[in-house]
Amino acid sequence: MFELVHKNKLPEHVAIIMDGNGRWAREQGLPRMTGHKAGMDTLIDIVGCANELGLKIVTFYAFSTENWKRPLQEVSFLMQLPEEYLQKELHRLIEKNIVITVMGDLEGLPGNTSVAVKKALQATRNNKGMILNFALNYGGRSEILNAVKRVSRDVSDGVLDEEHITEEVFSSYLYTGGFPDPDLLIRPSGELRISNFLLWQMAYTELWFNSILWPDFKREHFLEAILDYQNRERRFGGI
Ligand code: V0D
């Protein structure tokens, strides 16, 4: 299926909601944590596939601002995963020239999690390859509110003129600052929602859903989504 992808019509930026880990575990009578671990194997495989295809940016929704409502022991487990992922994968990401970026409120994370993430940002910041972007402690509405507050501060400080607040300028205040908007959103596991992910940025994003749970999501599903995207006609509101 890899060969069927048109390398000259690739989406530049693909966003992915890694959903269905808990349900996958429950269906097999396993603890939810085992589902999250299996989800990490899928993440590693899909990152490899995205890089081989030549995508410029992939954004994974790892932890939302709403996920703090989960049981404390699950939250604590999840917060160890960035460190675990980086211990296992960082050397390979560096080998592949991949840049790690994160969007979300890093200051609101446990110390060891933010230390591990900041080290990875440092270690890959001069790389020139694919951008591997994690939405971590991220919420779309809170991102927009945070941007509004900083815009209004710049206006009252006289750094920014109200007339100069265009869509481009406003976008630069979002976490995704310099990134192009996602061309394609992939959400497996059967949920048909955006769930507070990249609200501003997804104005014209093509949406692709299937009902495979994330731990069962394979390269073939990813390629199916890319091929489907390549067969769509994007009009951005025009005719
Ligand atoms: C659990 C499946 C990697 C989805 C993947 C704290 C749920 C494994 C990261 C990660 C999680 C985040 C930032 C970073 C490097 C790696 C991650 C979380 C959950 C939430 F810079 N996997 N992963 N973060 N899971």
mmCIF file of C-alpha atoms and ligand atoms in Angstrom:
data_model
loop_
_atom_site.group_PDB
_atom_site.id
_atom_site.type_symbol
_atom_site.label_atom_id
_atom_site.label_comp_id
_atom_site.label_asym_id
_atom_site.label_seq_id
_atom_site.Cartn_x
_atom_site.Cartn_y
_atom_site.Cartn_z
ATOM 1 C CA MET A 1 0.000 0.000 0.000
ATOM 2 C CA PHE A 2 3.017 2.257 0.679
ATOM 3 C CA GLU A 3 3.718 2.311 -3.082
ATOM 4 C CA LEU A 4 0.229 3.630 -3.870
ATOM 5 C CA VAL A 5 0.840 6.869 -1.940
ATOM 6 C CA HIS A 6 1.592 9.843 -4.227
ATOM 7 C CA LYS A 7 4.746 11.315 -2.685
ATOM 8 C CA ASN A 8 4.047 14.667 -4.404
ATOM 9 C CA LYS A 9 0.576 15.069 -2.862
ATOM 10 C CA LEU A 10 1.349 14.257 0.769
ATOM 11 C CA PRO A 11 -0.444 16.042 3.583
ATOM 12 C CA GLU A 12 2.184 18.301 5.186
ATOM 13 C CA HIS A 13 0.753 18.022 8.681
ATOM 14 C CA VAL A 14 -1.208 15.038 10.038
ATOM 15 C CA ALA A 15 -2.849 15.124 13.486
ATOM 16 C CA ILE A 16 -3.790 11.917 15.301
ATOM 17 C CA ILE A 17 -5.973 11.202 18.331
ATOM 18 C CA MET A 18 -4.633 8.012 19.961
ATOM 19 C CA ASP A 19 -7.937 6.747 21.243
ATOM 20 C CA GLY A 20 -9.210 3.368 22.428
ATOM 21 C CA ASN A 21 -6.384 2.100 24.662
ATOM 22 C CA GLY A 22 -8.612 1.685 27.725
ATOM 23 C CA ARG A 23 -11.370 -0.053 25.785
ATOM 24 C CA TRP A 24 -8.850 -2.366 24.112
ATOM 25 C CA ALA A 25 -7.575 -3.423 27.537
ATOM 26 C CA ARG A 26 -11.061 -3.915 29.012
ATOM 27 C CA GLU A 27 -12.136 -6.062 26.058
ATOM 28 C CA GLN A 28 -9.254 -8.427 26.842
ATOM 29 C CA GLY A 29 -9.722 -8.334 30.597
ATOM 30 C CA LEU A 30 -6.424 -6.475 31.044
ATOM 31 C CA PRO A 31 -5.646 -3.426 33.204
ATOM 32 C CA ARG A 32 -6.017 -0.038 31.437
ATOM 33 C CA MET A 33 -2.286 0.541 31.899
ATOM 34 C CA THR A 34 -1.557 -2.441 29.620
ATOM 35 C CA GLY A 35 -3.693 -0.720 26.979
ATOM 36 C CA HIS A 36 -1.632 2.461 27.258
ATOM 37 C CA LYS A 37 1.583 0.449 26.890
ATOM 38 C CA ALA A 38 0.216 -1.298 23.802
ATOM 39 C CA GLY A 39 -0.758 2.162 22.517
ATOM 40 C CA MET A 40 2.857 3.219 22.841
ATOM 41 C CA ASP A 41 3.950 0.379 20.521
ATOM 42 C CA THR A 42 1.471 1.660 17.928
ATOM 43 C CA LEU A 43 2.777 5.210 18.381
ATOM 44 C CA ILE A 44 6.353 4.035 17.727
ATOM 45 C CA ASP A 45 5.321 2.174 14.577
ATOM 46 C CA ILE A 46 3.232 5.037 13.154
ATOM 47 C CA VAL A 47 6.024 7.562 13.808
ATOM 48 C CA GLY A 48 8.353 5.291 11.785
ATOM 49 C CA CYS A 49 5.826 5.056 8.958
ATOM 50 C CA ALA A 50 5.187 8.835 8.891
ATOM 51 C CA ASN A 51 8.934 9.441 8.701
ATOM 52 C CA GLU A 52 9.430 6.902 5.901
ATOM 53 C CA LEU A 53 6.610 8.511 3.924
ATOM 54 C CA GLY A 54 8.283 11.907 4.244
ATOM 55 C CA LEU A 55 5.605 13.776 6.196
ATOM 56 C CA LYS A 56 6.774 17.160 7.542
ATOM 57 C CA ILE A 57 4.773 17.264 10.796
ATOM 58 C CA VAL A 58 2.803 14.701 12.803
ATOM 59 C CA THR A 59 0.949 15.789 15.917
ATOM 60 C CA PHE A 60 -0.184 13.191 18.457
ATOM 61 C CA TYR A 61 -2.786 13.970 21.113
ATOM 62 C CA ALA A 62 -1.113 12.420 24.178
ATOM 63 C CA PHE A 63 -2.870 14.066 27.146
ATOM 64 C CA SER A 64 -5.725 16.568 27.265
ATOM 65 C CA THR A 65 -6.483 19.129 29.949
ATOM 66 C CA GLU A 66 -9.619 17.020 30.642
ATOM 67 C CA ASN A 67 -7.573 13.839 31.279
ATOM 68 C CA TRP A 68 -6.722 15.078 34.802
ATOM 69 C CA LYS A 69 -10.241 13.897 35.769
ATOM 70 C CA ARG A 70 -9.110 10.254 35.444
ATOM 71 C CA PRO A 71 -8.226 8.222 38.563
ATOM 72 C CA LEU A 72 -4.985 9.424 40.165
ATOM 73 C CA GLN A 73 -3.187 6.134 39.657
ATOM 74 C CA GLU A 74 -3.935 6.184 35.919
ATOM 75 C CA VAL A 75 -2.771 9.822 35.622
ATOM 76 C CA SER A 76 0.455 8.955 37.489
ATOM 77 C CA PHE A 77 1.034 6.007 35.180
ATOM 78 C CA LEU A 78 0.450 8.115 32.058
ATOM 79 C CA MET A 79 2.845 10.799 33.319
ATOM 80 C CA GLN A 80 5.691 8.257 33.332
ATOM 81 C CA LEU A 81 5.154 7.379 29.689
ATOM 82 C CA PRO A 82 6.904 10.381 28.080
ATOM 83 C CA GLU A 83 10.063 9.482 30.030
ATOM 84 C CA GLU A 84 9.712 5.806 29.169
ATOM 85 C CA TYR A 85 9.073 6.563 25.502
ATOM 86 C CA LEU A 86 12.083 8.880 25.338
ATOM 87 C CA GLN A 87 14.385 6.416 27.129
ATOM 88 C CA LYS A 88 13.462 3.835 24.535
ATOM 89 C CA GLU A 89 13.213 5.977 21.395
ATOM 90 C CA LEU A 90 15.196 9.212 21.725
ATOM 91 C CA HIS A 91 18.393 7.773 20.247
ATOM 92 C CA ARG A 92 16.444 6.458 17.240
ATOM 93 C CA LEU A 93 14.647 9.794 16.767
ATOM 94 C CA ILE A 94 18.014 11.569 16.798
ATOM 95 C CA GLU A 95 19.383 9.019 14.288
ATOM 96 C CA LYS A 96 16.427 9.821 12.003
ATOM 97 C CA ASN A 97 17.005 13.583 12.384
ATOM 98 C CA ILE A 98 13.528 14.030 13.937
ATOM 99 C CA VAL A 99 12.632 17.197 15.875
ATOM 100 C CA ILE A 100 10.473 16.757 18.999
ATOM 101 C CA THR A 101 8.119 19.588 19.886
ATOM 102 C CA VAL A 102 5.385 19.820 22.480
ATOM 103 C CA MET A 103 2.294 21.990 22.719
ATOM 104 C CA GLY A 104 0.332 22.463 25.914
ATOM 105 C CA ASP A 105 0.973 23.655 29.430
ATOM 106 C CA LEU A 106 4.322 22.048 30.301
ATOM 107 C CA GLU A 107 4.506 23.896 33.630
ATOM 108 C CA GLY A 108 1.387 22.037 34.810
ATOM 109 C CA LEU A 109 3.121 18.639 34.519
ATOM 110 C CA PRO A 110 4.893 16.692 37.283
ATOM 111 C CA GLY A 111 8.567 17.676 37.580
ATOM 112 C CA ASN A 112 10.086 14.450 36.258
ATOM 113 C CA THR A 113 7.769 14.482 33.213
ATOM 114 C CA SER A 114 8.613 18.058 32.243
ATOM 115 C CA VAL A 115 12.338 17.476 32.835
ATOM 116 C CA ALA A 116 12.323 14.432 30.500
ATOM 117 C CA VAL A 117 10.368 16.327 27.845
ATOM 118 C CA LYS A 118 12.553 19.449 28.030
ATOM 119 C CA LYS A 119 15.696 17.303 27.633
ATOM 120 C CA ALA A 120 14.222 15.766 24.473
ATOM 121 C CA LEU A 121 13.322 19.218 23.084
ATOM 122 C CA GLN A 122 16.918 20.334 23.708
ATOM 123 C CA ALA A 123 18.435 17.166 22.263
ATOM 124 C CA THR A 124 16.530 17.422 18.963
ATOM 125 C CA ARG A 125 16.089 21.169 18.449
ATOM 126 C CA ASN A 126 18.781 21.428 15.766
ATOM 127 C CA ASN A 127 17.579 18.404 13.813
ATOM 128 C CA LYS A 128 16.296 19.030 10.301
ATOM 129 C CA GLY A 129 13.882 16.169 9.648
ATOM 130 C CA MET A 130 10.248 15.447 10.473
ATOM 131 C CA ILE A 131 8.626 17.337 13.350
ATOM 132 C CA LEU A 132 7.150 14.966 15.934
ATOM 133 C CA ASN A 133 4.760 17.150 17.895
ATOM 134 C CA PHE A 134 3.004 16.004 21.090
ATOM 135 C CA ALA A 135 -0.107 17.701 22.459
ATOM 136 C CA LEU A 136 0.532 17.266 26.164
ATOM 137 C CA ASN A 137 -1.687 18.855 28.804
ATOM 138 C CA TYR A 138 -3.393 20.483 25.840
ATOM 139 C CA GLY A 139 -6.922 21.840 25.333
ATOM 140 C CA GLY A 140 -8.100 23.746 22.255
ATOM 141 C CA ARG A 141 -10.231 26.262 24.126
ATOM 142 C CA SER A 142 -7.584 26.947 26.738
ATOM 143 C CA GLU A 143 -5.026 27.424 23.940
ATOM 144 C CA ILE A 144 -7.309 30.057 22.346
ATOM 145 C CA LEU A 145 -7.969 31.772 25.707
ATOM 146 C CA ASN A 146 -4.255 31.852 26.456
ATOM 147 C CA ALA A 147 -3.619 33.430 23.024
ATOM 148 C CA VAL A 148 -6.390 36.018 23.574
ATOM 149 C CA LYS A 149 -4.841 37.018 26.916
ATOM 150 C CA ARG A 150 -1.372 37.432 25.421
ATOM 151 C CA VAL A 151 -2.748 39.373 22.438
ATOM 152 C CA SER A 152 -4.620 41.736 24.760
ATOM 153 C CA ARG A 153 -1.526 42.219 26.908
ATOM 154 C CA ASP A 154 0.517 43.099 23.807
ATOM 155 C CA VAL A 155 -2.198 45.561 22.739
ATOM 156 C CA SER A 156 -2.278 47.268 26.139
ATOM 157 C CA ASP A 157 1.553 47.305 26.259
ATOM 158 C CA GLY A 158 1.503 49.081 22.897
ATOM 159 C CA VAL A 159 3.479 46.257 21.231
ATOM 160 C CA LEU A 160 0.587 45.309 18.937
ATOM 161 C CA ASP A 161 -1.974 47.484 17.115
ATOM 162 C CA GLU A 162 -5.577 46.283 17.197
ATOM 163 C CA GLU A 163 -5.806 46.775 13.390
ATOM 164 C CA HIS A 164 -2.871 44.397 12.947
ATOM 165 C CA ILE A 165 -4.636 41.426 14.591
ATOM 166 C CA THR A 166 -5.178 39.305 11.478
ATOM 167 C CA GLU A 167 -5.814 35.550 11.395
ATOM 168 C CA GLU A 168 -2.091 35.040 10.687
ATOM 169 C CA VAL A 169 -1.033 37.209 13.624
ATOM 170 C CA PHE A 170 -3.541 35.546 15.951
ATOM 171 C CA SER A 171 -2.333 32.084 14.822
ATOM 172 C CA SER A 172 1.201 33.031 15.809
ATOM 173 C CA TYR A 173 0.027 33.337 19.440
ATOM 174 C CA LEU A 174 -1.205 29.723 19.461
ATOM 175 C CA TYR A 175 0.993 26.821 20.583
ATOM 176 C CA THR A 176 1.384 25.734 16.955
ATOM 177 C CA GLY A 177 2.970 29.137 16.165
ATOM 178 C CA GLY A 178 4.873 28.556 12.954
ATOM 179 C CA PHE A 179 3.286 25.243 11.913
ATOM 180 C CA PRO A 180 0.879 24.960 9.003
ATOM 181 C CA ASP A 181 -2.642 23.889 10.001
ATOM 182 C CA PRO A 182 -3.187 20.113 9.952
ATOM 183 C CA ASP A 183 -4.288 18.844 6.539
ATOM 184 C CA LEU A 184 -5.652 15.605 7.926
ATOM 185 C CA LEU A 185 -7.022 14.469 11.287
ATOM 186 C CA ILE A 186 -7.050 10.741 12.012
ATOM 187 C CA ARG A 187 -9.254 9.491 14.832
ATOM 188 C CA PRO A 188 -9.601 5.750 15.323
ATOM 189 C CA SER A 189 -11.723 3.871 17.883
ATOM 190 C CA GLY A 190 -15.173 4.787 16.599
ATOM 191 C CA GLU A 191 -15.619 8.176 18.296
ATOM 192 C CA LEU A 192 -16.781 10.851 15.848
ATOM 193 C CA ARG A 193 -15.710 13.997 17.685
ATOM 194 C CA ILE A 194 -12.937 16.618 17.748
ATOM 195 C CA SER A 195 -12.761 16.575 21.580
ATOM 196 C CA ASN A 196 -11.190 20.021 22.095
ATOM 197 C CA PHE A 197 -8.201 19.228 19.842
ATOM 198 C CA LEU A 198 -6.700 21.994 17.627
ATOM 199 C CA LEU A 199 -9.987 23.918 17.395
ATOM 200 C CA TRP A 200 -8.687 27.005 15.571
ATOM 201 C CA GLN A 201 -6.254 25.051 13.376
ATOM 202 C CA MET A 202 -8.812 22.501 12.114
ATOM 203 C CA ALA A 203 -11.047 24.995 10.273
ATOM 204 C CA TYR A 204 -10.348 23.252 6.921
ATOM 205 C CA THR A 205 -8.787 19.972 8.044
ATOM 206 C CA GLU A 206 -9.967 16.786 6.330
ATOM 207 C CA LEU A 207 -11.352 14.369 8.921
ATOM 208 C CA TRP A 208 -10.819 10.610 8.792
ATOM 209 C CA PHE A 209 -12.343 8.151 11.244
ATOM 210 C CA ASN A 210 -12.347 4.391 11.623
ATOM 211 C CA SER A 211 -13.337 2.094 14.469
ATOM 212 C CA ILE A 212 -10.028 0.300 15.094
ATOM 213 C CA LEU A 213 -8.837 0.751 18.689
ATOM 214 C CA TRP A 214 -5.428 2.501 18.833
ATOM 215 C CA PRO A 215 -3.435 -0.572 20.014
ATOM 216 C CA ASP A 216 -4.771 -2.445 16.944
ATOM 217 C CA PHE A 217 -4.128 0.468 14.578
ATOM 218 C CA LYS A 218 -1.529 -0.585 11.987
ATOM 219 C CA ARG A 219 0.476 1.046 9.195
ATOM 220 C CA GLU A 220 -2.121 -0.192 6.698
ATOM 221 C CA HIS A 221 -4.804 1.917 8.441
ATOM 222 C CA PHE A 222 -2.528 4.942 8.456
ATOM 223 C CA LEU A 223 -1.782 4.492 4.748
ATOM 224 C CA GLU A 224 -5.496 4.005 4.059
ATOM 225 C CA ALA A 225 -6.166 7.401 5.673
ATOM 226 C CA ILE A 226 -3.396 9.059 3.598
ATOM 227 C CA LEU A 227 -4.682 7.465 0.366
ATOM 228 C CA ASP A 228 -8.216 8.543 1.210
ATOM 229 C CA TYR A 229 -6.955 12.096 1.802
ATOM 230 C CA GLN A 230 -5.201 12.052 -1.581
ATOM 231 C CA ASN A 231 -8.475 11.165 -3.287
ATOM 232 C CA ARG A 232 -10.358 14.096 -1.764
ATOM 233 C CA GLU A 233 -10.727 17.482 -3.383
ATOM 234 C CA ARG A 234 -9.993 20.348 -1.034
ATOM 235 C CA ARG A 235 -11.786 23.606 -1.733
ATOM 236 C CA PHE A 236 -11.146 25.701 1.423
ATOM 237 C CA GLY A 237 -14.575 27.312 1.035
ATOM 238 C CA GLY A 238 -14.097 28.081 -2.693
ATOM 239 C CA ILE A 239 -15.766 26.267 -5.598
HETATM 240 C C1 V0D B 1 -0.502 6.695 26.406
HETATM 241 C C2 V0D B 1 -0.726 5.929 23.465
HETATM 242 C C3 V0D B 1 4.353 8.976 24.332
HETATM 243 C C4 V0D B 1 -1.617 6.970 24.086
HETATM 244 C C5 V0D B 1 0.735 6.285 23.493
HETATM 245 C C6 V0D B 1 1.399 11.768 29.323
HETATM 246 C C7 V0D B 1 -1.717 7.031 25.592
HETATM 247 C C8 V0D B 1 1.327 6.116 24.874
HETATM 248 C C9 V0D B 1 4.223 10.155 25.023
HETATM 249 C C10 V0D B 1 5.105 11.323 24.945
HETATM 250 C C11 V0D B 1 1.385 8.320 26.098
HETATM 251 C C12 V0D B 1 4.637 12.597 25.252
HETATM 252 C C13 V0D B 1 5.484 13.697 25.131
HETATM 253 C C14 V0D B 1 6.776 13.528 24.701
HETATM 254 C C15 V0D B 1 7.255 12.275 24.389
HETATM 255 C C16 V0D B 1 6.419 11.185 24.510
HETATM 256 C C17 V0D B 1 3.059 9.994 25.787
HETATM 257 C C18 V0D B 1 1.323 10.424 27.252
HETATM 258 C C19 V0D B 1 0.782 9.190 27.002
HETATM 259 C C20 V0D B 1 0.616 11.337 28.200
HETATM 260 F F1 V0D B 1 7.584 14.599 24.568
HETATM 261 N N1 V0D B 1 3.359 8.159 24.634
HETATM 262 N N2 V0D B 1 2.560 8.747 25.523
HETATM 263 N N3 V0D B 1 2.461 10.834 26.660
HETATM 264 N N4 V0D B 1 0.797 7.076 25.829
#
